[in-house]
Short mmCIF file of C-alpha atoms in Angstrom, two decimals:
data_model
loop_
_atom_site.label_atom_id
_atom_site.label_comp_id
_atom_site.label_asym_id
_atom_site.label_seq_id
_atom_site.Cartn_x
_atom_site.Cartn_y
_atom_site.Cartn_z
CA UNK A 1 -29.20 27.06 -71.40
CA UNK A 2 -30.36 23.96 -70.36
CA UNK A 3 -27.11 22.07 -70.54
CA UNK A 4 -25.23 23.83 -67.77
CA UNK A 5 -27.42 22.12 -65.28
CA UNK A 6 -27.31 19.31 -66.56
CA UNK A 7 -23.40 19.39 -66.83
CA UNK A 8 -22.63 20.42 -63.20
CA UNK A 9 -25.37 17.37 -62.06
CA UNK A 10 -23.59 14.70 -63.78
CA UNK A 11 -20.14 15.93 -62.27
CA UNK A 12 -21.93 16.15 -58.60
CA UNK A 13 -23.27 12.38 -59.72
CA UNK A 14 -19.33 12.01 -60.77
CA UNK A 15 -17.37 13.92 -58.04
CA UNK A 16 -19.88 11.73 -55.41
CA UNK A 17 -19.26 8.56 -57.04
CA UNK A 18 -15.70 8.58 -56.27
CA UNK A 19 -15.89 8.94 -53.63
CA UNK A 20 -14.47 5.50 -51.37
CA UNK A 21 -17.68 4.71 -49.38
CA UNK A 22 -17.34 4.96 -45.01
CA UNK A 23 -19.97 4.71 -42.19
CA UNK A 24 -18.40 7.72 -40.38
CA UNK A 25 -16.41 10.44 -40.60
CA UNK A 26 -14.80 12.69 -37.62
CA UNK A 27 -13.31 15.13 -38.31
CA UNK A 28 -12.61 19.22 -37.08
CA UNK A 29 -10.72 17.31 -34.72
CA UNK A 30 -6.93 17.32 -33.89
CA UNK A 31 -6.02 13.87 -33.09
CA UNK A 32 -3.23 11.89 -32.02
CA UNK A 33 -2.73 8.69 -33.19
CA UNK A 34 0.40 7.86 -30.87
CA UNK A 35 1.78 5.71 -34.53
CA UNK A 36 5.32 5.27 -34.58
CA UNK A 37 6.20 8.48 -35.23
CA UNK A 38 3.27 10.13 -32.92
CA UNK A 39 1.50 12.21 -36.23
CA UNK A 40 -1.03 14.80 -35.62
CA UNK A 41 -4.40 14.61 -37.66
CA UNK A 42 -8.23 16.24 -38.10
CA UNK A 43 -10.06 14.00 -39.62
CA UNK A 44 -10.95 10.29 -40.17
CA UNK A 45 -12.91 8.03 -41.94
CA UNK A 46 -13.98 4.37 -40.42
CA UNK A 47 -16.06 1.73 -41.79
CA UNK A 48 -16.76 -2.24 -40.48
CA UNK A 49 -15.72 -0.79 -37.33
CA UNK A 50 -12.00 -0.14 -38.48
CA UNK A 51 -10.43 3.46 -39.57
CA UNK A 52 -9.82 3.26 -43.88
CA UNK A 53 -7.98 6.36 -43.63
CA UNK A 54 -6.30 9.33 -41.57
CA UNK A 55 -4.91 12.84 -41.89
CA UNK A 56 -5.69 15.67 -43.41
CA UNK A 57 -9.27 16.40 -43.14
CA UNK A 58 -9.88 18.08 -46.42
CA UNK A 59 -8.29 15.37 -48.07
CA UNK A 60 -10.37 13.21 -46.06
CA UNK A 61 -13.89 14.53 -47.21
CA UNK A 62 -12.52 15.04 -50.82
CA UNK A 63 -12.23 10.95 -50.93
CA UNK A 64 -14.71 9.71 -48.28
CA UNK A 65 -18.50 10.14 -48.02
CA UNK A 66 -20.58 8.63 -45.43
CA UNK A 67 -24.31 8.41 -43.77
CA UNK A 68 -21.99 10.13 -40.16
CA UNK A 69 -20.13 12.40 -40.47
CA UNK A 70 -19.25 13.91 -37.54
CA UNK A 71 -17.51 17.10 -36.80
CA UNK A 72 -15.56 16.99 -33.42
CA UNK A 73 -15.66 21.09 -32.40
CA UNK A 74 -12.09 21.30 -32.61
CA UNK A 75 -11.78 19.64 -29.20
CA UNK A 76 -9.45 15.99 -28.74
CA UNK A 77 -8.77 12.62 -29.51
CA UNK A 78 -6.82 10.17 -28.51
CA UNK A 79 -7.07 6.35 -28.37
CA UNK A 80 -9.76 4.25 -26.45
CA UNK A 81 -7.76 4.30 -23.26
CA UNK A 82 -6.41 0.50 -22.18
CA UNK A 83 -5.96 -0.01 -18.28
CA UNK A 84 -2.82 -2.94 -18.59
CA UNK A 85 -3.15 -3.79 -15.00
CA UNK A 86 -7.41 -3.91 -13.28
CA UNK A 87 -10.14 -6.50 -11.63
CA UNK A 88 -12.52 -5.65 -13.90
CA UNK A 89 -15.32 -8.03 -12.61
CA UNK A 90 -14.24 -7.14 -9.12
CA UNK A 91 -15.17 -3.75 -10.54
CA UNK A 92 -18.37 -4.60 -11.84
CA UNK A 93 -18.67 -6.47 -8.15
CA UNK A 94 -18.16 -3.93 -5.28
CA UNK A 95 -20.64 -1.28 -7.94
CA UNK A 96 -23.42 -3.60 -5.99
CA UNK A 97 -21.58 -4.43 -2.44
CA UNK A 98 -20.95 -1.87 0.85
CA UNK A 99 -18.24 0.67 -1.23
CA UNK A 100 -15.40 1.25 1.68
CA UNK A 101 -13.28 3.30 -1.12
CA UNK A 102 -12.36 6.88 0.93
CA UNK A 103 -13.44 5.94 4.97
CA UNK A 104 -11.47 8.17 7.51
CA UNK A 105 -12.26 5.87 10.38
CA UNK A 106 -13.48 2.25 11.47
CA UNK A 107 -16.62 4.95 12.35
CA UNK A 108 -17.80 5.48 9.25
CA UNK A 109 -16.70 1.69 7.48
CA UNK A 110 -19.76 0.91 10.33
CA UNK A 111 -21.83 3.79 9.55
CA UNK A 112 -22.09 2.67 5.22
CA UNK A 113 -23.06 -0.56 6.15
CA UNK A 114 -25.55 0.01 8.16
CA UNK A 115 -26.74 2.07 5.71
CA UNK A 116 -26.50 -0.10 3.12
CA UNK A 117 -28.15 -3.25 4.76
CA UNK A 118 -31.03 -0.97 5.88
CA UNK A 119 -31.35 -0.40 2.16
CA UNK A 120 -30.69 -3.74 1.06
CA UNK A 121 -31.15 -6.32 3.81
CA UNK A 122 -29.75 -9.32 3.45
CA UNK A 123 -31.48 -12.74 3.03
CA UNK A 124 -30.83 -15.70 5.03
CA UNK A 125 -28.56 -16.61 2.78
CA UNK A 126 -26.80 -13.58 1.80
CA UNK A 127 -24.01 -12.05 3.36
CA UNK A 128 -22.22 -8.96 3.27
CA UNK A 129 -19.93 -7.58 1.06
CA UNK A 130 -17.70 -4.75 1.61
CA UNK A 131 -14.24 -3.38 0.19
CA UNK A 132 -12.12 -0.29 -0.38
CA UNK A 133 -11.07 -0.01 3.38
CA UNK A 134 -7.63 1.65 5.11
CA UNK A 135 -6.39 2.03 7.55
CA UNK A 136 -3.23 3.91 6.47
CA UNK A 137 -6.23 7.02 5.82
CA UNK A 138 -7.55 6.91 9.09
CA UNK A 139 -6.33 9.08 12.87
CA UNK A 140 -6.29 4.89 14.18
CA UNK A 141 -3.75 3.98 11.60
CA UNK A 142 -3.81 0.13 13.63
CA UNK A 143 -6.48 -2.30 12.01
CA UNK A 144 -9.70 -2.89 12.99
CA UNK A 145 -11.33 -5.13 15.24
CA UNK A 146 -14.39 -7.19 14.49
CA UNK A 147 -16.08 -6.64 17.83
CA UNK A 148 -18.72 -4.10 16.44
CA UNK A 149 -19.64 -5.93 13.70
CA UNK A 150 -20.27 -9.46 16.01
CA UNK A 151 -23.35 -7.22 17.95
CA UNK A 152 -24.52 -5.65 14.44
CA UNK A 153 -24.49 -9.25 12.41
CA UNK A 154 -24.71 -11.77 15.03
CA UNK A 155 -26.00 -14.71 13.06
CA UNK A 156 -24.93 -12.43 9.46
CA UNK A 157 -21.76 -13.63 7.97
CA UNK A 158 -19.91 -10.14 6.95
CA UNK A 159 -16.90 -9.44 4.96
CA UNK A 160 -15.34 -6.55 4.69
CA UNK A 161 -12.26 -6.18 2.07
CA UNK A 162 -9.06 -3.72 2.19
CA UNK A 163 -8.98 -1.42 -0.78
CA UNK A 164 -5.79 -3.92 -2.21
CA UNK A 165 -8.13 -6.83 -1.70
CA UNK A 166 -5.17 -8.47 0.06
CA UNK A 167 -6.23 -8.47 3.18
CA UNK A 168 -9.86 -8.46 5.23
CA UNK A 169 -11.79 -8.32 7.97
CA UNK A 170 -14.64 -10.72 9.16
CA UNK A 171 -17.26 -11.23 11.83
CA UNK A 172 -17.57 -14.07 13.91
CA UNK A 173 -19.97 -15.92 11.42
CA UNK A 174 -18.35 -15.48 8.41
CA UNK A 175 -15.22 -16.85 10.17
CA UNK A 176 -17.36 -19.67 11.80
CA UNK A 177 -18.76 -20.41 7.89
CA UNK A 178 -14.71 -21.19 7.50
CA UNK A 179 -14.36 -22.74 10.72
CA UNK A 180 -11.08 -20.24 11.36
CA UNK A 181 -9.67 -21.05 14.68
CA UNK A 182 -8.17 -18.83 16.82
CA UNK A 183 -4.36 -19.88 16.27
CA UNK A 184 -4.07 -21.08 12.90
CA UNK A 185 -1.61 -20.87 10.83
CA UNK A 186 -1.29 -21.19 6.70
CA UNK A 187 0.70 -20.09 4.04
CA UNK A 188 1.41 -17.05 2.55
CA UNK A 189 -1.26 -15.95 4.86
CA UNK A 190 -1.94 -14.32 8.90
CA UNK A 191 -5.26 -15.56 10.89
CA UNK A 192 -4.96 -12.38 13.69
CA UNK A 193 -5.30 -13.56 16.91
CA UNK A 194 -4.87 -11.66 19.92
CA UNK A 195 -4.85 -12.29 23.60
CA UNK A 196 -6.00 -15.76 21.69
CA UNK A 197 -9.12 -14.82 20.60
CA UNK A 198 -9.58 -13.84 16.94
CA UNK A 199 -9.68 -10.44 16.20
CA UNK A 200 -10.65 -10.79 12.33
CA UNK A 201 -8.26 -9.78 10.09
CA UNK A 202 -7.33 -12.04 7.65
CA UNK A 203 -4.39 -11.29 5.18
CA UNK A 204 -3.13 -12.49 1.97
CA UNK A 205 -3.88 -16.41 1.97
CA UNK A 206 -6.26 -16.65 4.73
CA UNK A 207 -8.75 -13.72 3.31
CA UNK A 208 -9.83 -16.61 0.63
CA UNK A 209 -10.40 -18.92 3.36
CA UNK A 210 -13.34 -16.87 3.85
CA UNK A 211 -14.48 -15.54 0.76
CA UNK A 212 -14.61 -19.13 -0.53
CA UNK A 213 -17.78 -19.81 1.94
CA UNK A 214 -19.30 -16.97 0.28
CA UNK A 215 -23.02 -17.44 -1.73
CA UNK A 216 -21.26 -17.57 -5.73
CA UNK A 217 -23.02 -15.01 -7.91
CA UNK A 218 -26.43 -15.91 -9.82
CA UNK A 219 -25.25 -15.14 -13.75
CA UNK A 220 -27.87 -12.56 -13.83
CA UNK A 221 -25.80 -10.75 -10.77
CA UNK A 222 -23.04 -11.67 -13.26
CA UNK A 223 -24.09 -10.04 -16.06
CA UNK A 224 -25.33 -6.95 -14.41
CA UNK A 225 -21.74 -6.65 -12.98
CA UNK A 226 -19.60 -7.14 -15.93
CA UNK A 227 -23.08 -4.79 -17.25
CA UNK A 228 -21.72 -1.59 -14.51
CA UNK A 229 -18.45 -2.29 -14.34
CA UNK A 230 -18.22 -1.48 -19.01
CA UNK A 231 -20.72 1.78 -18.61
CA UNK A 232 -18.00 3.30 -15.84
CA UNK A 233 -15.23 2.21 -18.56
CA UNK A 234 -16.89 3.12 -21.26
CA UNK A 235 -17.72 6.97 -19.25
CA UNK A 236 -13.68 7.19 -18.64
CA UNK A 237 -12.54 6.46 -21.55
CA UNK A 238 -11.08 2.64 -21.45
CA UNK A 239 -12.40 0.75 -24.02
CA UNK A 240 -10.00 -2.45 -23.06
CA UNK A 241 -9.32 -3.82 -19.63
CA UNK A 242 -6.92 -6.72 -18.65
CA UNK A 243 -8.39 -8.34 -16.18
CA UNK A 244 -6.17 -9.53 -14.04
CA UNK A 245 -6.75 -13.05 -12.51
CA UNK A 246 -10.24 -15.13 -12.68
CA UNK A 247 -11.56 -17.77 -13.30
CA UNK A 248 -12.74 -19.49 -16.14
CA UNK A 249 -16.29 -19.95 -15.93
CA UNK A 250 -15.64 -16.37 -15.73
CA UNK A 251 -14.06 -15.60 -19.41
CA UNK A 252 -16.41 -17.75 -20.65
CA UNK A 253 -19.82 -16.03 -20.13
CA UNK A 254 -17.61 -12.98 -20.94
CA UNK A 255 -17.19 -14.27 -24.54
CA UNK A 256 -20.92 -15.81 -24.93
CA UNK A 257 -22.59 -11.97 -23.57
CA UNK A 258 -19.70 -10.88 -26.04
CA UNK A 259 -21.27 -13.09 -29.34
CA UNK A 260 -24.98 -12.05 -28.62
CA UNK A 261 -23.83 -8.30 -27.69
CA UNK A 262 -25.34 -7.69 -24.46
CA UNK A 263 -21.43 -6.68 -23.62
CA UNK A 264 -18.96 -4.23 -25.33
CA UNK A 265 -16.80 -4.11 -23.16
CA UNK A 266 -13.12 -5.72 -25.41
CA UNK A 267 -10.50 -7.80 -22.29
CA UNK A 268 -7.38 -9.58 -22.24
CA UNK A 269 -7.77 -11.76 -19.18
CA UNK A 270 -5.21 -12.91 -17.74
CA UNK A 271 -6.80 -16.39 -16.15
CA UNK A 272 -6.22 -17.19 -11.60
CA UNK A 273 -3.51 -19.50 -11.52
CA UNK A 274 -6.12 -21.94 -10.91
CA UNK A 275 -5.28 -26.09 -11.41
CA UNK A 276 -9.17 -25.96 -13.12
CA UNK A 277 -7.56 -22.60 -15.34
CA UNK A 278 -4.61 -24.77 -16.64
CA UNK A 279 -6.65 -27.94 -17.15
CA UNK A 280 -8.82 -26.09 -18.94
CA UNK A 281 -6.99 -24.00 -21.34
CA UNK A 282 -3.38 -25.07 -21.85
CA UNK A 283 -4.79 -27.97 -23.80
CA UNK A 284 -6.73 -25.78 -26.02
CA UNK A 285 -3.82 -23.46 -26.28
CA UNK A 286 -5.16 -18.79 -26.37
CA UNK A 287 -8.92 -18.19 -27.73
CA UNK A 288 -8.78 -15.32 -29.34
CA UNK A 289 -11.79 -12.88 -30.95
CA UNK A 290 -12.18 -8.76 -31.32
CA UNK A 291 -13.30 -8.85 -28.03
CA UNK A 292 -11.70 -11.01 -25.61
CA UNK A 293 -8.29 -12.06 -25.49
CA UNK A 294 -8.35 -15.32 -22.97
CA UNK A 295 -3.76 -15.61 -23.66
CA UNK A 296 -1.95 -15.55 -19.78
CA UNK A 297 -1.77 -16.64 -16.55
CA UNK A 298 -1.71 -14.94 -13.05
CA UNK A 299 0.38 -16.01 -10.34
CA UNK A 300 0.77 -13.91 -6.84
CA UNK A 301 4.40 -13.89 -4.75
CA UNK A 302 3.23 -12.09 -2.43
CA UNK A 303 0.61 -9.03 -0.57
CA UNK A 304 0.92 -6.41 -0.76
CA UNK A 305 2.65 -3.52 1.09
CA UNK A 306 0.42 -1.02 2.60
CA UNK A 307 -1.00 -4.57 4.34
CA UNK A 308 2.64 -5.01 5.29
CA UNK A 309 2.21 -8.59 3.07
CA UNK A 310 4.81 -7.54 0.45
CA UNK A 311 7.88 -10.00 0.98
CA UNK A 312 10.88 -7.59 1.47
CA UNK A 313 14.80 -8.36 1.66
CA UNK A 314 15.31 -6.49 4.86
CA UNK A 315 12.38 -5.70 8.01
CA UNK A 316 9.16 -3.40 7.59
CA UNK A 317 11.11 -0.62 9.13
CA UNK A 318 7.69 0.41 11.12
CA UNK A 319 7.98 -3.63 11.79
CA UNK A 320 11.20 -4.46 12.94
CA UNK A 321 11.65 -8.49 13.11
CA UNK A 322 9.01 -8.87 9.75
CA UNK A 323 10.19 -9.13 6.47
CA UNK A 324 6.94 -9.90 4.47
CA UNK A 325 5.73 -12.93 2.65
CA UNK A 326 5.99 -15.08 -0.28
CA UNK A 327 2.73 -16.42 -1.00
CA UNK A 328 4.29 -19.49 -2.09
CA UNK A 329 7.05 -21.66 -2.27
CA UNK A 330 9.72 -20.49 -4.82
CA UNK A 331 9.64 -24.21 -6.03
CA UNK A 332 5.98 -23.31 -7.64
CA UNK A 333 6.71 -20.29 -8.84
CA UNK A 334 9.02 -22.08 -11.32
CA UNK A 335 7.79 -25.22 -11.99
CA UNK A 336 4.62 -22.68 -13.86
CA UNK A 337 7.69 -20.57 -15.59
CA UNK A 338 9.03 -23.75 -16.86
CA UNK A 339 5.32 -25.00 -17.68
CA UNK A 340 4.13 -22.31 -19.86
CA UNK A 341 8.06 -21.09 -20.86
CA UNK A 342 6.28 -24.11 -23.61
CA UNK A 343 3.21 -22.89 -24.13
CA UNK A 344 1.76 -19.84 -26.06
CA UNK A 345 0.22 -18.27 -22.84
CA UNK A 346 1.99 -15.37 -21.16
CA UNK A 347 3.30 -15.11 -17.61
CA UNK A 348 2.43 -12.36 -15.62
CA UNK A 349 3.31 -12.43 -11.95
CA UNK A 350 2.48 -9.57 -8.46
CA UNK A 351 5.94 -8.96 -6.82
CA UNK A 352 5.48 -5.87 -5.22
CA UNK A 353 7.79 -6.06 -2.10
CA UNK A 354 11.92 -5.65 -2.93
CA UNK A 355 12.77 -9.52 -2.68
CA UNK A 356 9.59 -11.16 -4.37
CA UNK A 357 10.28 -9.23 -7.59
CA UNK A 358 14.24 -10.91 -6.82
CA UNK A 359 13.07 -14.20 -6.62
CA UNK A 360 10.77 -13.66 -10.08
CA UNK A 361 13.00 -11.94 -11.45
CA UNK A 362 15.56 -15.34 -10.42
CA UNK A 363 12.59 -17.31 -11.58
CA UNK A 364 12.15 -15.90 -15.47
CA UNK A 365 15.21 -15.16 -16.33
CA UNK A 366 16.93 -18.89 -16.05
CA UNK A 367 13.59 -19.51 -18.66
CA UNK A 368 13.73 -17.07 -21.07
CA UNK A 369 17.66 -17.19 -21.20
CA UNK A 370 18.31 -14.17 -22.43
CA UNK A 371 16.22 -11.05 -25.18
CA UNK A 372 12.98 -12.13 -26.66
CA UNK A 373 9.53 -11.65 -27.07
CA UNK A 374 7.70 -13.54 -24.00
CA UNK A 375 6.25 -10.65 -23.13
CA UNK A 376 6.17 -12.13 -19.22
CA UNK A 377 4.96 -9.41 -17.62
CA UNK A 378 5.61 -8.85 -13.64
CA UNK A 379 2.88 -6.70 -12.20
CA UNK A 380 3.51 -3.87 -10.18
CA UNK A 381 7.28 -4.51 -9.85
CA UNK A 382 7.50 -2.12 -6.98
CA UNK A 383 10.44 -2.22 -4.85
CA UNK A 384 13.38 -3.36 -6.97
CA UNK A 385 16.23 -3.25 -5.35
CA UNK A 386 18.55 -1.47 -7.73
CA UNK A 387 20.81 -4.55 -8.56
CA UNK A 388 18.07 -6.15 -9.89
CA UNK A 389 16.64 -3.54 -11.63
CA UNK A 390 19.13 -4.84 -14.93
CA UNK A 391 16.77 -7.41 -15.51
CA UNK A 392 14.92 -6.42 -16.45
CA UNK A 393 15.84 -5.01 -20.11
CA UNK A 394 18.48 -8.09 -20.37
CA UNK A 395 16.02 -10.95 -20.36
CA UNK A 396 12.83 -8.74 -21.37
CA UNK A 397 10.45 -8.98 -19.31
CA UNK A 398 7.86 -6.21 -18.60
CA UNK A 399 7.58 -4.11 -15.57
CA UNK A 400 3.22 -2.85 -16.24
CA UNK A 401 2.83 -0.65 -13.16
CA UNK A 402 0.00 1.55 -11.89
CA UNK A 403 1.39 5.28 -11.16
CA UNK A 404 -1.08 5.94 -8.54
CA UNK A 405 0.00 3.71 -6.09
CA UNK A 406 2.24 5.71 -6.13
CA UNK A 407 1.06 8.56 -5.22
CA UNK A 408 -1.73 7.15 -3.13
CA UNK A 409 1.40 5.11 -0.55
CA UNK A 410 3.52 7.92 -0.62
CA UNK A 411 1.80 9.44 2.47
CA UNK A 412 3.23 6.53 4.83
CA UNK A 413 5.59 3.77 2.13
CA UNK A 414 8.50 5.82 4.20
CA UNK A 415 7.29 4.93 7.41
CA UNK A 416 7.36 0.86 5.78
CA UNK A 417 10.50 0.96 3.83
CA UNK A 418 12.50 3.76 5.77
CA UNK A 419 13.87 6.89 3.54
CA UNK A 420 16.70 4.93 1.61
CA UNK A 421 14.36 1.83 0.46
CA UNK A 422 11.99 4.37 -0.84
CA UNK A 423 14.10 5.61 -3.35
CA UNK A 424 13.79 2.23 -4.42
CA UNK A 425 10.55 2.26 -5.18
CA UNK A 426 8.41 2.96 -7.50
CA UNK A 427 11.13 4.04 -10.07
CA UNK A 428 8.18 4.00 -13.33
CA UNK A 429 11.13 5.68 -15.56
CA UNK A 430 14.48 3.82 -14.55
CA UNK A 431 11.97 0.35 -15.15
CA UNK A 432 10.72 2.09 -18.74
CA UNK A 433 14.44 2.69 -19.72
CA UNK A 434 15.63 -0.90 -19.22
CA UNK A 435 12.67 -1.68 -22.35
CA UNK A 436 11.51 0.64 -23.64
CA UNK A 437 8.04 0.75 -23.73
CA UNK A 438 6.66 0.21 -20.33
CA UNK A 439 2.52 -0.86 -19.74
CA UNK A 440 0.27 2.03 -17.43
CA UNK A 441 -2.79 0.86 -15.45
CA UNK A 442 -4.62 1.24 -12.10
CA UNK A 443 -5.20 -2.14 -10.57
CA UNK A 444 -8.80 -1.22 -10.31
CA UNK A 445 -11.22 -1.03 -7.63
CA UNK A 446 -8.26 -1.09 -5.95
CA UNK A 447 -6.97 2.90 -7.26
CA UNK A 448 -9.46 4.73 -9.27
CA UNK A 449 -10.78 3.67 -12.36
CA UNK A 450 -10.47 7.22 -13.64
CA UNK A 451 -7.07 7.00 -16.40
CA UNK A 452 -6.49 10.67 -16.75
CA UNK A 453 -5.33 9.92 -12.64
CA UNK A 454 -2.62 7.67 -14.54
CA UNK A 455 -2.01 10.46 -16.57
CA UNK A 456 -1.59 12.69 -13.63
CA UNK A 457 0.74 11.10 -11.27
CA UNK A 458 2.40 9.16 -14.39
CA UNK A 459 4.02 12.84 -15.42
CA UNK A 460 3.48 15.17 -12.46
CA UNK A 461 3.76 12.66 -9.46
CA UNK A 462 1.44 14.24 -8.12
CA UNK A 463 -2.10 13.13 -6.36
CA UNK A 464 -5.79 14.36 -7.38
CA UNK A 465 -5.42 17.27 -5.01
CA UNK A 466 -2.17 18.23 -6.58
CA UNK A 467 0.17 17.17 -3.78
CA UNK A 468 2.84 17.01 -3.52
CA UNK A 469 4.19 20.98 -5.15
CA UNK A 470 6.97 20.01 -7.30
CA UNK A 471 6.04 16.21 -7.60
CA UNK A 472 6.57 12.89 -5.24
CA UNK A 473 10.17 11.44 -6.72
CA UNK A 474 10.24 13.53 -9.12
CA UNK A 475 13.54 12.17 -11.56
CA UNK A 476 11.29 8.80 -12.00
CA UNK A 477 8.33 10.64 -13.92
CA UNK A 478 6.96 9.68 -17.02
CA UNK A 479 6.74 12.71 -20.34
CA UNK A 480 3.68 13.07 -21.43
CA UNK A 481 4.10 11.19 -24.52
CA UNK A 482 6.29 7.60 -22.59
CA UNK A 483 1.97 8.15 -20.80
CA UNK A 484 -0.10 8.66 -23.43
CA UNK A 485 1.98 5.53 -24.92
CA UNK A 486 1.97 4.31 -21.82
CA UNK A 487 -1.92 3.65 -21.64
CA UNK A 488 -2.41 2.82 -25.58
CA UNK A 489 0.25 1.56 -27.52
CA UNK A 490 2.31 0.35 -25.32
CA UNK A 491 -0.26 -2.33 -23.37
CA UNK A 492 -1.36 -3.34 -26.25
CA UNK A 493 2.10 -4.63 -27.10
CA UNK A 494 1.94 -5.54 -23.15
CA UNK A 495 -1.57 -8.13 -24.34
CA UNK A 496 -0.05 -9.11 -28.09
CA UNK A 497 -3.01 -6.54 -29.69
CA UNK A 498 -1.43 -4.15 -31.24
CA UNK A 499 -1.53 -5.62 -34.29
CA UNK A 500 -5.64 -4.43 -34.10
CA UNK A 501 -5.57 -1.76 -31.32
CA UNK A 502 -3.01 1.40 -29.16
CA UNK A 503 -3.08 3.50 -32.25
CA UNK A 504 -5.88 5.40 -34.54
CA UNK A 505 -4.29 4.26 -37.48
CA UNK A 506 -5.36 2.31 -41.38
CA UNK A 507 -6.99 -1.49 -39.95
CA UNK A 508 -6.85 -0.67 -36.50
CA UNK A 509 -9.93 -0.79 -34.51
CA UNK A 510 -11.80 2.72 -34.62
CA UNK A 511 -11.63 2.92 -30.54
CA UNK A 512 -11.00 6.44 -29.50
CA UNK A 513 -11.47 8.63 -26.58
CA UNK A 514 -12.78 12.51 -27.36
CA UNK A 515 -11.76 15.01 -24.80
CA UNK A 516 -11.88 18.92 -23.99
CA UNK A 517 -8.95 19.79 -23.39
CA UNK A 518 -5.75 18.97 -25.45
CA UNK A 519 -2.70 16.06 -22.81
CA UNK A 520 0.18 17.04 -23.73
CA UNK A 521 -0.61 20.37 -24.26
CA UNK A 522 -3.10 21.87 -20.80
CA UNK A 523 -0.86 22.24 -17.64
CA UNK A 524 -0.49 19.62 -15.74
CA UNK A 525 -2.75 20.69 -12.51
CA UNK A 526 -5.66 21.01 -14.39
CA UNK A 527 -5.95 17.94 -15.81
CA UNK A 528 -9.31 16.46 -13.98
CA UNK A 529 -10.72 19.63 -14.87
CA UNK A 530 -10.18 16.99 -18.38
CA UNK A 531 -13.87 15.55 -19.49
CA UNK A 532 -14.47 12.60 -21.45
CA UNK A 533 -16.77 14.25 -24.73
CA UNK A 534 -17.11 10.88 -26.02
CA UNK A 535 -16.14 6.80 -26.52
CA UNK A 536 -15.89 4.67 -29.05
CA UNK A 537 -15.54 0.85 -29.79
CA UNK A 538 -15.30 -0.52 -33.15
CA UNK A 539 -16.89 2.70 -34.73
CA UNK A 540 -19.57 2.74 -32.20
CA UNK A 541 -20.41 5.68 -29.87
CA UNK A 542 -20.72 3.64 -26.60
CA UNK A 543 -20.38 8.15 -25.07
CA UNK A 544 -21.56 10.65 -24.90
CA UNK A 545 -21.33 13.30 -21.55
CA UNK A 546 -24.52 14.78 -20.82
CA UNK A 547 -25.19 18.10 -22.35
CA UNK A 548 -22.74 17.35 -25.19
CA UNK A 549 -24.54 17.75 -29.72
#
């Protein structure tokens, strides 16, 4: 009789020893792997930050043991969301400044500035900075002027950026600091003057003249901005961000913080089109770790549609005689393309208007010469003349688009473009068909950071209020599968990182998000009710919703 317990114990020990060791097992889930077959699974085993097995629940639990075993409670797991086009550092700084997003009038902008400065009185050397106003949301849709800012802040410089970052309003103290004067002209920008006086409105390259005079942020402020931005991203289910346009010193500090494990967000870096960046990185080549990949440059062909800086083939419908402008002569972009084609760096160019898109497509085509795997991108590709669309496929040029721009702009884009030209704008399904894949992003903080809004806008073509019924230009909606791929594996591919992330497969990083609803099945008008329950980066839980066990 004593032999039975001994045999059972021996069998139990043999069974445990035969299992493979993992650090974490997550099971009892519906997992969308977003692999090549768009297959589903119920459990996964994670070891040293990577997925070692994924599949049937019973199979994973029988083959693996781990000190941490997490029951997902029948919830839904997706690869960690990746934002193909955002401004991570800019977003972090916006959290330290006056938040002007959603203001419904110039008066509300002023009130928010007053409230912020009352709580954070500026020192003698400080500027008051803010971001996010949009005159298209106001009853009076014209640009404001600086009169009130001058009266409130006669000696303290104030610079308040429009939501798209392509326009700003500055008070006289800020204009004086940059030696801006009435009637000043420049290439690729506008210093607005009325009746011989400065209004304070700056468009595109004019913004930089004033912004460059603002005090540089301290290392401590930059670190706080980055860490605050990371916390918000993880809470939204984002595990990698393509930061579109940063400087060398910012990229190097990010790498340093990551090496010290003080910043856990993964970043794909597109360096700003700056001589300093080219001089430093071109001789060295791309730089990549598990957390940062510095592998591209970001150029800017034109401005934004909302501030009428987008370069159009024909006049703005609501401003006859005005077509917008390129920010630099086309020969400059041709020079950069010719330079980068002989390197391993990716070239990504901001182009909004149909004229800007045509010019960049022409320049890319000249050096790419045909089908290729360089994955050069056009950021936004917002308005594309019908005859230019096939160039994306013919030269393997990748459109990197932001679906929520369509649902934000739809209220006024028709006034800028007219009904016929509007049909050539936000044509995401048409653009997707050119190469069979397309990365999606938000352009945050221009748009909301929430990737679920990207999904809704891409599939339903509706905004957060589920407007309009039936969707905006629904013929260019994406399917649910395309939208999810566009937020995961296609972004990874657009950043040359599909070997390590973007899908949940053995050998890849265990970057994942757990949601309480199934994006593939739930009613579209309820998508924004979905909650992020947990986010994992490299198998480490970096976010957990309140109340979740």
